Tab-separated table of C-alpha atoms in Angstrom:
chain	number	residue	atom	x	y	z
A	1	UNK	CA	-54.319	178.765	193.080
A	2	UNK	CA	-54.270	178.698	189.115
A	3	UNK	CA	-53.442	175.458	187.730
A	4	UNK	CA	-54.403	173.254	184.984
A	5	UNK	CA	-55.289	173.963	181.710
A	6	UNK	CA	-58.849	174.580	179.517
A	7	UNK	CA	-60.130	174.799	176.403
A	8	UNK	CA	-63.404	176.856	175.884
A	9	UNK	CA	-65.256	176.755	172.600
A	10	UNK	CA	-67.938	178.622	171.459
A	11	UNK	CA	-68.788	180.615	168.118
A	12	UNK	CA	-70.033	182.899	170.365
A	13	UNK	CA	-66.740	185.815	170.759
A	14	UNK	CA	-68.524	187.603	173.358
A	15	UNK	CA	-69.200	184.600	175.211
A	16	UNK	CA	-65.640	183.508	174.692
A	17	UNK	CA	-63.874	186.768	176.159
A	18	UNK	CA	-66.455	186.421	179.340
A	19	UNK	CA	-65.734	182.928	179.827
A	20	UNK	CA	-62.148	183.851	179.308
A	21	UNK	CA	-62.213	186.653	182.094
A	22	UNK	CA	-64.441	184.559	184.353
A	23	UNK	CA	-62.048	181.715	184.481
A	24	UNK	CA	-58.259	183.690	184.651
A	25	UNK	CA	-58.341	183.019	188.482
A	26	UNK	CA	-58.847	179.472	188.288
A	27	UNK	CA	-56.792	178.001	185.232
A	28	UNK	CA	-53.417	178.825	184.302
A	29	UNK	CA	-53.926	178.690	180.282
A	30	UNK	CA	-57.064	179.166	179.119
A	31	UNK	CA	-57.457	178.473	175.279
A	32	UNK	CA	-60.450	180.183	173.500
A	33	UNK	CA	-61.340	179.211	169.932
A	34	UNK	CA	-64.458	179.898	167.798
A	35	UNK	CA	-64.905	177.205	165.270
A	36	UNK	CA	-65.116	173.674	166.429
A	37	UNK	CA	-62.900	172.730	163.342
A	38	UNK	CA	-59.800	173.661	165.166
A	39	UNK	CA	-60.727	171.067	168.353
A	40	UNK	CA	-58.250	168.240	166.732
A	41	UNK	CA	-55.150	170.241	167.037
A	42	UNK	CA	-55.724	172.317	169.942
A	43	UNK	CA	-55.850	168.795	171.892
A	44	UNK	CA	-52.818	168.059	170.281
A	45	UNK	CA	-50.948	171.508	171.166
A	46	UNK	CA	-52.487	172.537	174.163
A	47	UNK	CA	-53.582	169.165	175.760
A	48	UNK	CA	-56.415	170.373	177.878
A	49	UNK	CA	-57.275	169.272	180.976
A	50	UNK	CA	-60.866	170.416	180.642
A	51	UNK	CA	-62.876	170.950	177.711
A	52	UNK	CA	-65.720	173.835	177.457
A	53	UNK	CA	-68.208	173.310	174.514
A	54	UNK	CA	-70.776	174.348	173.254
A	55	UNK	CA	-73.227	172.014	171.819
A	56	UNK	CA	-74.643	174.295	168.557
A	57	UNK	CA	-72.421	176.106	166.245
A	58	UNK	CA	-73.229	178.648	163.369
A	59	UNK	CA	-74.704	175.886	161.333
A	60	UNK	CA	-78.786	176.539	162.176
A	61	UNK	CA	-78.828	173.362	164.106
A	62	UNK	CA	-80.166	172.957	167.584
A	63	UNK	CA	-80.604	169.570	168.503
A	64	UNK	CA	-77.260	169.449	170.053
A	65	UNK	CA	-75.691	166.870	167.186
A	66	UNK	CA	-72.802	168.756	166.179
A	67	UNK	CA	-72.122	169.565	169.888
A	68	UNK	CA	-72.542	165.374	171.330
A	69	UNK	CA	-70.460	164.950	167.825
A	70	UNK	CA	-67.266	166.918	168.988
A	71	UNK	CA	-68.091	166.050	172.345
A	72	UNK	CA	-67.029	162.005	170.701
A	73	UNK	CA	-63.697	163.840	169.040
A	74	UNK	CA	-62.533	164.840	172.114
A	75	UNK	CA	-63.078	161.396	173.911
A	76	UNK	CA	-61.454	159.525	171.484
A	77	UNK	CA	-58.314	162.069	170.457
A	78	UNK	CA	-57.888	162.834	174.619
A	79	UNK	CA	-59.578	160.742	176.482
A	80	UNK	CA	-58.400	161.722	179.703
A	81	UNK	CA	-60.009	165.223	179.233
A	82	UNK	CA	-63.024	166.368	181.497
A	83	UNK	CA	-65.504	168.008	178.905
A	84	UNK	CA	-68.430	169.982	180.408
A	85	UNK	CA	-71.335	170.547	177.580
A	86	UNK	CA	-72.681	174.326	177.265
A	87	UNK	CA	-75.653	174.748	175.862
A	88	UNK	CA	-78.273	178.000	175.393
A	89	UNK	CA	-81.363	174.527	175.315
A	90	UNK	CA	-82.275	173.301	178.470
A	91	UNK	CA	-83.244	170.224	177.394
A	92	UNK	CA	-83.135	167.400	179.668
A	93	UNK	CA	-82.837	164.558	177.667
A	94	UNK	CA	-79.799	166.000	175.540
A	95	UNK	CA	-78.277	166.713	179.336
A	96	UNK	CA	-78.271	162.681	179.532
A	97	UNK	CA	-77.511	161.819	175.857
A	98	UNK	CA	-74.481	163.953	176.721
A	99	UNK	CA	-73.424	162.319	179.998
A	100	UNK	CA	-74.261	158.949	178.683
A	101	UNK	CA	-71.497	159.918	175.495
A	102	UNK	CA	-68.610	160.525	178.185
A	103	UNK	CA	-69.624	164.316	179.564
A	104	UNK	CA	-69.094	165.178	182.866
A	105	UNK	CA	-71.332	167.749	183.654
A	106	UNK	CA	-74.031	170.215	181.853
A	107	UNK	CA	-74.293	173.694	181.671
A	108	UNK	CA	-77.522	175.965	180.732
A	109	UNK	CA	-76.827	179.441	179.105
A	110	UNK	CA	-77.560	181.964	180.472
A	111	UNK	CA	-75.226	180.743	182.677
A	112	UNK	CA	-74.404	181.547	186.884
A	113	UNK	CA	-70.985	182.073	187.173
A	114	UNK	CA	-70.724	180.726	190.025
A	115	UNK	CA	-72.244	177.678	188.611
A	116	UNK	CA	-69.999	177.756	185.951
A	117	UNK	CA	-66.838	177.829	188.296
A	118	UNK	CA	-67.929	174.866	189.969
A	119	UNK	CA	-68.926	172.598	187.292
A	120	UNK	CA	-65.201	173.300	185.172
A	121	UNK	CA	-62.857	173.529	188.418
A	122	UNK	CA	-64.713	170.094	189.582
A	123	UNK	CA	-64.082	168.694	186.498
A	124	UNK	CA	-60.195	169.780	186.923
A	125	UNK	CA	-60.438	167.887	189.687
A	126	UNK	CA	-61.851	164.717	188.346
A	127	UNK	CA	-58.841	165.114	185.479
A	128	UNK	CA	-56.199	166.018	188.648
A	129	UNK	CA	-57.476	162.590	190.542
A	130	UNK	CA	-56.915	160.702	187.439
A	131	UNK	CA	-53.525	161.348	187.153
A	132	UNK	CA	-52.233	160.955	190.209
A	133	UNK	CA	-53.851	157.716	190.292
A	134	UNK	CA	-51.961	156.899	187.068
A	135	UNK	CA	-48.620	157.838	188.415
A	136	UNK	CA	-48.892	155.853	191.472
A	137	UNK	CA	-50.758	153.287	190.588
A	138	UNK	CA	-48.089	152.219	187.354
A	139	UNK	CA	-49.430	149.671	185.517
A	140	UNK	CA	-53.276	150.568	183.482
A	141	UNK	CA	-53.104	147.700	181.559
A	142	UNK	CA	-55.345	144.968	182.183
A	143	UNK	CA	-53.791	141.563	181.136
A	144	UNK	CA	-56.783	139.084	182.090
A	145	UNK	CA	-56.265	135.516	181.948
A	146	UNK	CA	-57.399	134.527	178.378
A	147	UNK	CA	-54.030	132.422	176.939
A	148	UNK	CA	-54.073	134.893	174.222
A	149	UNK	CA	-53.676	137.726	176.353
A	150	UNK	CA	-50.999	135.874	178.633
A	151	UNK	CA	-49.116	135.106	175.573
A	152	UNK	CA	-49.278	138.421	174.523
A	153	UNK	CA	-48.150	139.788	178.175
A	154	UNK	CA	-44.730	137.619	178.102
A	155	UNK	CA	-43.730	138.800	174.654
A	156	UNK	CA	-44.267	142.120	175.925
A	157	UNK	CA	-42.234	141.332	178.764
A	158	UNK	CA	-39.233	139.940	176.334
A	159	UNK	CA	-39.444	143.037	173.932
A	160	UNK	CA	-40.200	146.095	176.016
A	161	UNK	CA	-36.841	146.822	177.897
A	162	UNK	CA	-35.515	146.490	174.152
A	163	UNK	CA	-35.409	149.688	171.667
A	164	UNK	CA	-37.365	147.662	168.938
A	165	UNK	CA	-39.899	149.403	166.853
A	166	UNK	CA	-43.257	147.896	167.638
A	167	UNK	CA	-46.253	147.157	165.482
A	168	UNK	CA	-49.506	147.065	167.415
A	169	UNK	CA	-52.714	145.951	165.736
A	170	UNK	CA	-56.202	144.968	166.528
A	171	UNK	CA	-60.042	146.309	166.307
A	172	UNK	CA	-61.074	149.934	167.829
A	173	UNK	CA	-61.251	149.860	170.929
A	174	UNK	CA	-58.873	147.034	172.097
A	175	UNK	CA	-56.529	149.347	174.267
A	176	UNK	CA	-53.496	150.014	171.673
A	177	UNK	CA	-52.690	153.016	173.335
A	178	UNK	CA	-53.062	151.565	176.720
A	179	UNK	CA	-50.647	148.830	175.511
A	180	UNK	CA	-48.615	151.739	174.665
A	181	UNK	CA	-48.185	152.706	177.811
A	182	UNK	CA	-47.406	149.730	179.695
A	183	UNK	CA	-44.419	149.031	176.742
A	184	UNK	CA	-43.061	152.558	177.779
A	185	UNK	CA	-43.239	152.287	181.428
A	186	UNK	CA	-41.133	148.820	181.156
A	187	UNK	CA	-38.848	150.538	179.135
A	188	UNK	CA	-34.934	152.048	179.898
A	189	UNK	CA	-36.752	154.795	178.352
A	190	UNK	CA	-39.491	155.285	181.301
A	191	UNK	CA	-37.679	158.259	182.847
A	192	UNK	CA	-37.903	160.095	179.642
A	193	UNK	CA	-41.190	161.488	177.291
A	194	UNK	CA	-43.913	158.912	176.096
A	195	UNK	CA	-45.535	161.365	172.929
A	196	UNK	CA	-48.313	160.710	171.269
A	197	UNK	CA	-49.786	161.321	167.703
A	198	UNK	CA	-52.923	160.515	165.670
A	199	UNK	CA	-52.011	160.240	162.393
A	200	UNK	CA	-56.096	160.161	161.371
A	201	UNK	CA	-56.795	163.695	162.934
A	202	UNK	CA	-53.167	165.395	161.921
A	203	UNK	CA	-54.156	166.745	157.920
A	204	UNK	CA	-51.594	166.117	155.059
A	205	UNK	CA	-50.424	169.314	154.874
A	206	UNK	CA	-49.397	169.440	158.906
A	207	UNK	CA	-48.185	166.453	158.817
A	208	UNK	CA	-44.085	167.664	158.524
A	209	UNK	CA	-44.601	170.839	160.684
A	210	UNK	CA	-46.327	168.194	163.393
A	211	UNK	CA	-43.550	165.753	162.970
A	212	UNK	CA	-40.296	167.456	162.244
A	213	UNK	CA	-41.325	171.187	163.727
A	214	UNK	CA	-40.138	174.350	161.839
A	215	UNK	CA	-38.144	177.148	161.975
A	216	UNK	CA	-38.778	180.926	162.433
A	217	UNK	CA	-40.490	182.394	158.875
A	218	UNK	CA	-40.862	178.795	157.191
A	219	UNK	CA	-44.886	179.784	156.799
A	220	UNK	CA	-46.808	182.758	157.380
A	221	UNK	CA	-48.069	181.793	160.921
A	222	UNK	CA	-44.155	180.629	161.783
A	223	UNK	CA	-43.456	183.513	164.007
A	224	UNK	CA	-40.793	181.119	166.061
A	225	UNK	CA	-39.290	178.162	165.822
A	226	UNK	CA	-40.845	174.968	166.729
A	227	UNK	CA	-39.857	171.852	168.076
A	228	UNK	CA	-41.803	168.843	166.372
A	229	UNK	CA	-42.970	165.007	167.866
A	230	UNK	CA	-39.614	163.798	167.360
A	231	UNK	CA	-37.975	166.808	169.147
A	232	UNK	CA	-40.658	166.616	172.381
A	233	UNK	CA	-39.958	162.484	172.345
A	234	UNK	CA	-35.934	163.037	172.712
A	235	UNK	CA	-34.835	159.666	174.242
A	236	UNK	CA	-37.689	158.553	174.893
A	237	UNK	CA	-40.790	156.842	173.095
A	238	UNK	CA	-42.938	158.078	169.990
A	239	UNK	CA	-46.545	156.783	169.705
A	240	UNK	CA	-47.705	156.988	165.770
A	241	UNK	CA	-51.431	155.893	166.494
A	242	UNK	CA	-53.429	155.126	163.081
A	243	UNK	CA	-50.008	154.731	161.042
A	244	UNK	CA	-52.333	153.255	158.327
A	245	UNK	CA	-54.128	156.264	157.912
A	246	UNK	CA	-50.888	157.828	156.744
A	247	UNK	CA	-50.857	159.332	152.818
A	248	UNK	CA	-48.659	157.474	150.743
A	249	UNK	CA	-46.471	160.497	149.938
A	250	UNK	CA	-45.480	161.337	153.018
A	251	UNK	CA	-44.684	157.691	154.153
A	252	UNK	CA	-41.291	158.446	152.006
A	253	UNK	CA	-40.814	161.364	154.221
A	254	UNK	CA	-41.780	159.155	157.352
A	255	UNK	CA	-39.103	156.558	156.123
A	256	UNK	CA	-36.139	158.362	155.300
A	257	UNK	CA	-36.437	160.278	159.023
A	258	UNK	CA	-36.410	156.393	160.654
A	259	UNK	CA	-33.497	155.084	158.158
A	260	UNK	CA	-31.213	158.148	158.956
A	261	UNK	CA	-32.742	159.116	162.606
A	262	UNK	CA	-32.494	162.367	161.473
A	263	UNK	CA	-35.423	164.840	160.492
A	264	UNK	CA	-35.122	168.647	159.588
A	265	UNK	CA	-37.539	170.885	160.517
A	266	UNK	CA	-39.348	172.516	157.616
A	267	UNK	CA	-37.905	175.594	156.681
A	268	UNK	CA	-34.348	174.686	158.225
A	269	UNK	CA	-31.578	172.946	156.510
A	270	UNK	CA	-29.593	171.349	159.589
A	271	UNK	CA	-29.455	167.795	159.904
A	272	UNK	CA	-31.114	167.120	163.843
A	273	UNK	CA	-30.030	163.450	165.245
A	274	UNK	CA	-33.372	161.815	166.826
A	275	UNK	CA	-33.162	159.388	169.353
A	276	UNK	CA	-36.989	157.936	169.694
A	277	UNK	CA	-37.887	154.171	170.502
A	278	UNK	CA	-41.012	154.171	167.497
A	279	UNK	CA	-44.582	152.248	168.664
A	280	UNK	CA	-47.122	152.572	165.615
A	281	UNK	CA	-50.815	151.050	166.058
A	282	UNK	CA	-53.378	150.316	163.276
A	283	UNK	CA	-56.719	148.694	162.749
A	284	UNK	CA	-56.161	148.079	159.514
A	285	UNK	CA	-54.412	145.406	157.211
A	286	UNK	CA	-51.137	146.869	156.266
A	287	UNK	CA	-49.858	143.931	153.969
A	288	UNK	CA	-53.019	143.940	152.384
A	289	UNK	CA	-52.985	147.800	151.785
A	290	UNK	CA	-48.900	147.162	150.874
A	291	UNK	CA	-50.546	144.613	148.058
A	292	UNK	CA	-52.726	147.290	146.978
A	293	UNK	CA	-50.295	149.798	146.348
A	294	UNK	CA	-51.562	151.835	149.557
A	295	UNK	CA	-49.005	151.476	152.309
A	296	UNK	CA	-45.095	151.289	151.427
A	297	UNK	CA	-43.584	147.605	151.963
A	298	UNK	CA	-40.211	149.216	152.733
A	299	UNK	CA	-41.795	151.309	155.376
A	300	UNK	CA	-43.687	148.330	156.944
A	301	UNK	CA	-40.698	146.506	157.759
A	302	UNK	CA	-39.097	149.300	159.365
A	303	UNK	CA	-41.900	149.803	161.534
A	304	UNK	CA	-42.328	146.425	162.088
A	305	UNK	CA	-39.311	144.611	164.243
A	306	UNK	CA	-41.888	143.350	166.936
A	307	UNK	CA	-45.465	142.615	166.060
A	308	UNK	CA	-48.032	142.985	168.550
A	309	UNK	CA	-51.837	141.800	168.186
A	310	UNK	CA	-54.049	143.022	170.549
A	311	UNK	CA	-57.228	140.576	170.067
A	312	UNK	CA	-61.062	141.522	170.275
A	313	UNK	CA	-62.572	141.511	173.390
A	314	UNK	CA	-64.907	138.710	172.065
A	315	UNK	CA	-62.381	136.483	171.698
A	316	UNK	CA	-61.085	136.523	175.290
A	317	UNK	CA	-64.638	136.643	176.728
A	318	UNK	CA	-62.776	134.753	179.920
A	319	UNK	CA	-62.142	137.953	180.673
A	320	UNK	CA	-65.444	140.559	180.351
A	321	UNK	CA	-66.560	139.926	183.609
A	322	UNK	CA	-63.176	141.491	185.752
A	323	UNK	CA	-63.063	143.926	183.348
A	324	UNK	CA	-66.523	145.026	183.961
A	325	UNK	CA	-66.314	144.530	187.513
A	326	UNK	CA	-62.811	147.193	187.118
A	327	UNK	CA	-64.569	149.484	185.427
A	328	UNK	CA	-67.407	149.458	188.147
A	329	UNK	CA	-65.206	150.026	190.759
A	330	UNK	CA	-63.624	153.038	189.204
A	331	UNK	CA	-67.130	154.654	188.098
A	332	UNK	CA	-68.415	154.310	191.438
A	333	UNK	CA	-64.998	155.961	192.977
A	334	UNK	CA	-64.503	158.739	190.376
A	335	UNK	CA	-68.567	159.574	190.298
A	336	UNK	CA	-68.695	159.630	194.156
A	337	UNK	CA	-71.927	156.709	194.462
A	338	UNK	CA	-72.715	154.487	196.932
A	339	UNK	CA	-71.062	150.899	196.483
A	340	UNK	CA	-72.767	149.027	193.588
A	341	UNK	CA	-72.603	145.551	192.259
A	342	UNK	CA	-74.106	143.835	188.975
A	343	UNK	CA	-77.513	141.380	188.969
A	344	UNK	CA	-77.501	137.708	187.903
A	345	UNK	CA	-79.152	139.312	184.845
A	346	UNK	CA	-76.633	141.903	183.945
A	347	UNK	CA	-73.667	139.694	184.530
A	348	UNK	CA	-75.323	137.144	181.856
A	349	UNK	CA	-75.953	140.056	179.641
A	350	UNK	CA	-72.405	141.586	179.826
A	351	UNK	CA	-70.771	138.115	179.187
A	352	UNK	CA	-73.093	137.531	176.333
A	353	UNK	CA	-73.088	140.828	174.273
A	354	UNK	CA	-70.919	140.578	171.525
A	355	UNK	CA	-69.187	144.101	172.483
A	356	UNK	CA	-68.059	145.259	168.866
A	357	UNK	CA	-66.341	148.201	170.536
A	358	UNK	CA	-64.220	146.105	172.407
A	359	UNK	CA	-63.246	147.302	175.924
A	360	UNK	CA	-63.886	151.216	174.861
A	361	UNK	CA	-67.401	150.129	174.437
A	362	UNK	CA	-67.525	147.782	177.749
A	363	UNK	CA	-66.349	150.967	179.588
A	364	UNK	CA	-68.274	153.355	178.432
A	365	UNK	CA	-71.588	151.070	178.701
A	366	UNK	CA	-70.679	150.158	182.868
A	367	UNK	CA	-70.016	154.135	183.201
A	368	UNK	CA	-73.282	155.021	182.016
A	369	UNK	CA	-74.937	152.486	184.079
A	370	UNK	CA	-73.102	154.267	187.062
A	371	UNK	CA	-74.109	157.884	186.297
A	372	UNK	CA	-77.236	156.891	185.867
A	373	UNK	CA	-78.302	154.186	188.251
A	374	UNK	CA	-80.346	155.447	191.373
A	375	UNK	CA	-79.823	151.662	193.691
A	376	UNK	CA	-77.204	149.902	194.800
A	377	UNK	CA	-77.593	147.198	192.116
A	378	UNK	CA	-77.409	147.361	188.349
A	379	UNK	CA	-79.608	145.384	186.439
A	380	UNK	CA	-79.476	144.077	182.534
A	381	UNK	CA	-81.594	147.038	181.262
A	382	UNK	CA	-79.245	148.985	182.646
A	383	UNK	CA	-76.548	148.002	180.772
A	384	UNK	CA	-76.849	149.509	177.123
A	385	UNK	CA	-76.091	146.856	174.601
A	386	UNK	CA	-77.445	149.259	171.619
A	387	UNK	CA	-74.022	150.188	170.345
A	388	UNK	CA	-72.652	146.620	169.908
A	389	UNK	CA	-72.820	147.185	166.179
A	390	UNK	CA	-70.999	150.323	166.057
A	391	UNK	CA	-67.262	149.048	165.627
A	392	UNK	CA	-68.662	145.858	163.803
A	393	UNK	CA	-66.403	144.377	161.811
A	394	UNK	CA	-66.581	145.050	157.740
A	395	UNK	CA	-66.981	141.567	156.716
A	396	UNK	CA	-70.123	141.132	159.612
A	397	UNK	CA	-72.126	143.890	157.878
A	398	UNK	CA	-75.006	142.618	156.643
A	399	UNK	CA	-77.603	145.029	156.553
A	400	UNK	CA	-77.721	148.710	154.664
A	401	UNK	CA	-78.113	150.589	157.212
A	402	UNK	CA	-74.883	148.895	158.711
A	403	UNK	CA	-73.227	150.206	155.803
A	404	UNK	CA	-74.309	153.589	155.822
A	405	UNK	CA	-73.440	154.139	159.353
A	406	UNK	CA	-69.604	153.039	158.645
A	407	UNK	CA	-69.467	155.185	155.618
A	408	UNK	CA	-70.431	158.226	157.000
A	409	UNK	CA	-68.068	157.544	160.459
A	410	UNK	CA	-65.236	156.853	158.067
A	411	UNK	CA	-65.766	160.356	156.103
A	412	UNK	CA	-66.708	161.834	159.320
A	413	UNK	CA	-63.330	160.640	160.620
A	414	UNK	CA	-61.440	161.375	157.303
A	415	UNK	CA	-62.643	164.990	156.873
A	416	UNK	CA	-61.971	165.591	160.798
A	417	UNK	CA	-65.174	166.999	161.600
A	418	UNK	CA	-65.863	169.131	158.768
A	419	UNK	CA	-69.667	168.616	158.389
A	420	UNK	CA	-69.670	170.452	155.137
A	421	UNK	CA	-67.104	168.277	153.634
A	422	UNK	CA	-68.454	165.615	154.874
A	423	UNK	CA	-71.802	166.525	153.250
A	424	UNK	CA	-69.675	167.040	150.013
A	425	UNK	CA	-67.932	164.027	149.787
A	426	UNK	CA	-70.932	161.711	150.633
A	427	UNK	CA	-73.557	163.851	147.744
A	428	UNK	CA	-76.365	164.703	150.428
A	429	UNK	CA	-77.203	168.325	152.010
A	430	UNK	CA	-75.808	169.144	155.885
A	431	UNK	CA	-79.181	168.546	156.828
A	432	UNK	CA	-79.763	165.142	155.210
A	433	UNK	CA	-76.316	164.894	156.829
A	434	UNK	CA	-77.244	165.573	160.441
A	435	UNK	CA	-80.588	163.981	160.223
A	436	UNK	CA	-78.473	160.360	159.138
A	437	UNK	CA	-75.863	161.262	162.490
A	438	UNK	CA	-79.028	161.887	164.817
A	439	UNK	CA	-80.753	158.434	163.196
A	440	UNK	CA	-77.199	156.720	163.659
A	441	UNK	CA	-76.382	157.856	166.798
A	442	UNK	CA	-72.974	158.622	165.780
């Protein structure tokens, strides 16, 4: 039975129509592009179950960087896809970098079919698993019992069954989209759509086409008309994640679609009536950006009503350990291991690490130590504490290095992938460019 969908990337076109072929008895869409640039909004339109990718592109690298550094893209813009890393290097060590960064399984070119089969419809699986889980388990947030977080849980509880627009803030990695979701399933509005969009990965010139849709002929790839994020969220709720990263110019256009809850699609001319209940998140400072002439005030307040701060995960340190001790539990389900429990050791170490990347990074550190433990017991080596400075806050950057590896993130983020932009922008070659990403780790 055909069911699910995948995404297959590879510059490779013979590769692609093989893969293609291979797979049209297993998947029921099956979405082939050739340049990793396009990864961002195929998630967006085609929101893969399962992800296919190749670790080296056309660029004359093959350490696998460009491959672990869309394999992060796809983590962070759909987390809930299964990607399975295809590379022509058998190289052992980039087979564990890779599951360490989120993968969940490897595959060696030339490739068995078979082989192949089995790794991407098990991964389907994993994806499948997930979301029943989500539907009948209903609530994935994870309140804790810090004060701040119980504080924060009863004005949720107050404002969610409201249609208030909501303002979510706080560090990467904090669960704003998680938060998201709990809002929406307390909602009237739970029956209908919750839609999701990340204003960092959608580009400028996208934006209204993403937003508002477009009619039939409105561009030269318009060949029918389009329903846009308001459109798909019709009575239900609209998730604007990174509203901060939003350009100034088309905050107007956001505006004046929220003041008259009306948008037109581009190309068209007829006024369409919206009905969305509007959650935005940011990690940035929007009054300081409104001060600095970067965010609309006007626009702020609209957005807004109900302000939500979602606080660093070493600030309600009360609560590491359960959340570690969560994540364990699903690792060792999802991952199919034996039952597992922390040391003396690692519990210390996890309550004392000061987890920059907030519960993202807490995950992601426990599911590693699950993939990769071989006992029954994980100990504090096992527990990887070398990315606490990744998310570190600006104003606790002390050293150059520190700085170097935010800039280039940022830009990286910014430019979407686009390593030769991202060479541009920052004044060094590709290579000096992937030689600071393999140093950094990013």
């Amino acid at each position: 039975m055909k069911q699910g969908t995948i995404l297959v990337v590879d510059d490779n076109r013979n590769i692609l129509a093989t893969v293609k072929m291979l797979l049209e008895d297993y998947f029921e869409t099956i979405v082939a592009i050739a340049s990793p640039d396009n990864i961002p909004a195929r998630l967006r339109e085609d929101r893969p179950d399962v992800v296919l990718l190749d670790m080296n592109f056309r660029s004359g690298m093959n350490s696998g960087n460009e491959g672990l550094y869309w394999l992060r893209q796809v983590k962070k813009l759909r987390p809930q896809a299964q990607v399975v890393l295809f590379t022509a290097y058998a190289d052992i060590q980039l087979a564990v970098t890779g599951l360490k960064e989120g993968a969940a399984d490897f595959v060696v070119k030339p490739f068995d079919n078979a082989k192949l089969v089995a790794a991407l419809t098990d991964a389907y699986r994993k994806t499948a698993g997930t979301k029943t889980a989500v539907k009948a388990g209903g609530s994935g947030m994870f309140w804790g019992q810090s004060p701040c977080m119980q504080e924060l849980k009863a004005m949720v509880e107050k404002v969610a069954a409201t249609d208030a627009n909501i303002l979510i803030t706080g560090e990467n990695g904090t669960g704003k989209e998680v938060l998201t979701n709990e809002i929406h399933r307390l909602s009237l509005r739970r029956d209908r759509r919750l839609v999701t969009i990340d204003m960092g990965a959608v580009a400028e010139t996208l934006f209204e086409s993403e937003l508002f849709g477009y009619v039939k002929g409105a561009f030269t790839d318009a060949k029918a008309d389009k329903e846009g994020m308001f459109e798909l969220a019709e009575g239900g709720t609209l998730f604007l994640d990174e509203i901060g990263n939003l350009g100034y110019s088309l905050q107007a256009k956001l505006l004046t679609a929220l003041q008259r809850r009306s948008i037109v699609r581009v190309g068209g001319s007829s006024q369409i009536p919206i009905d969305v209940r509007l959650v935005c998140a940011t990690n940035r400072d929007l009054r300081r950006m409104v001060a600095s002439g970067e965010f609309r005030e006007d626009l702020l307040y609209r957005i807004n009503t109900i302000h939500l701060h979602l606080p660093p995960l070493r600030e309600r340190r009360e609560d590491i350990p359960a959340l570690a001790r969560m994540f364990l539990d699903r690792y060792v389900t999802m991952y199919n291991k034996p039952r597992m429990d922390f040391t003396p050791a690692a519990e210390r170490k996890i309550a004392g690490l000061p987890w920059y990347g907030n519960i993202r990074e807490l995950q992601h550190s426990v599911e590693k130590a699950v993939i990769l433990g071989d006992g029954r017991m994980i100990d504090e080596q096992d527990i990887d504490g070398n990315t606490a400075a990744a998310e570190k806050p600006l104003d606790e950057v002390q050293t150059i290095d520190e700085m170097e590896r935010r800039l280039i993130e940022k830009t990286l983020r910014e430019c979407e992938g686009n390593m030769s932009l991202v060479a541009s922008r920052l004044g060094v070659s590709r290579q000096t460019l992937y030689n600071k990403i393999k140093k950094y780790g990013l």
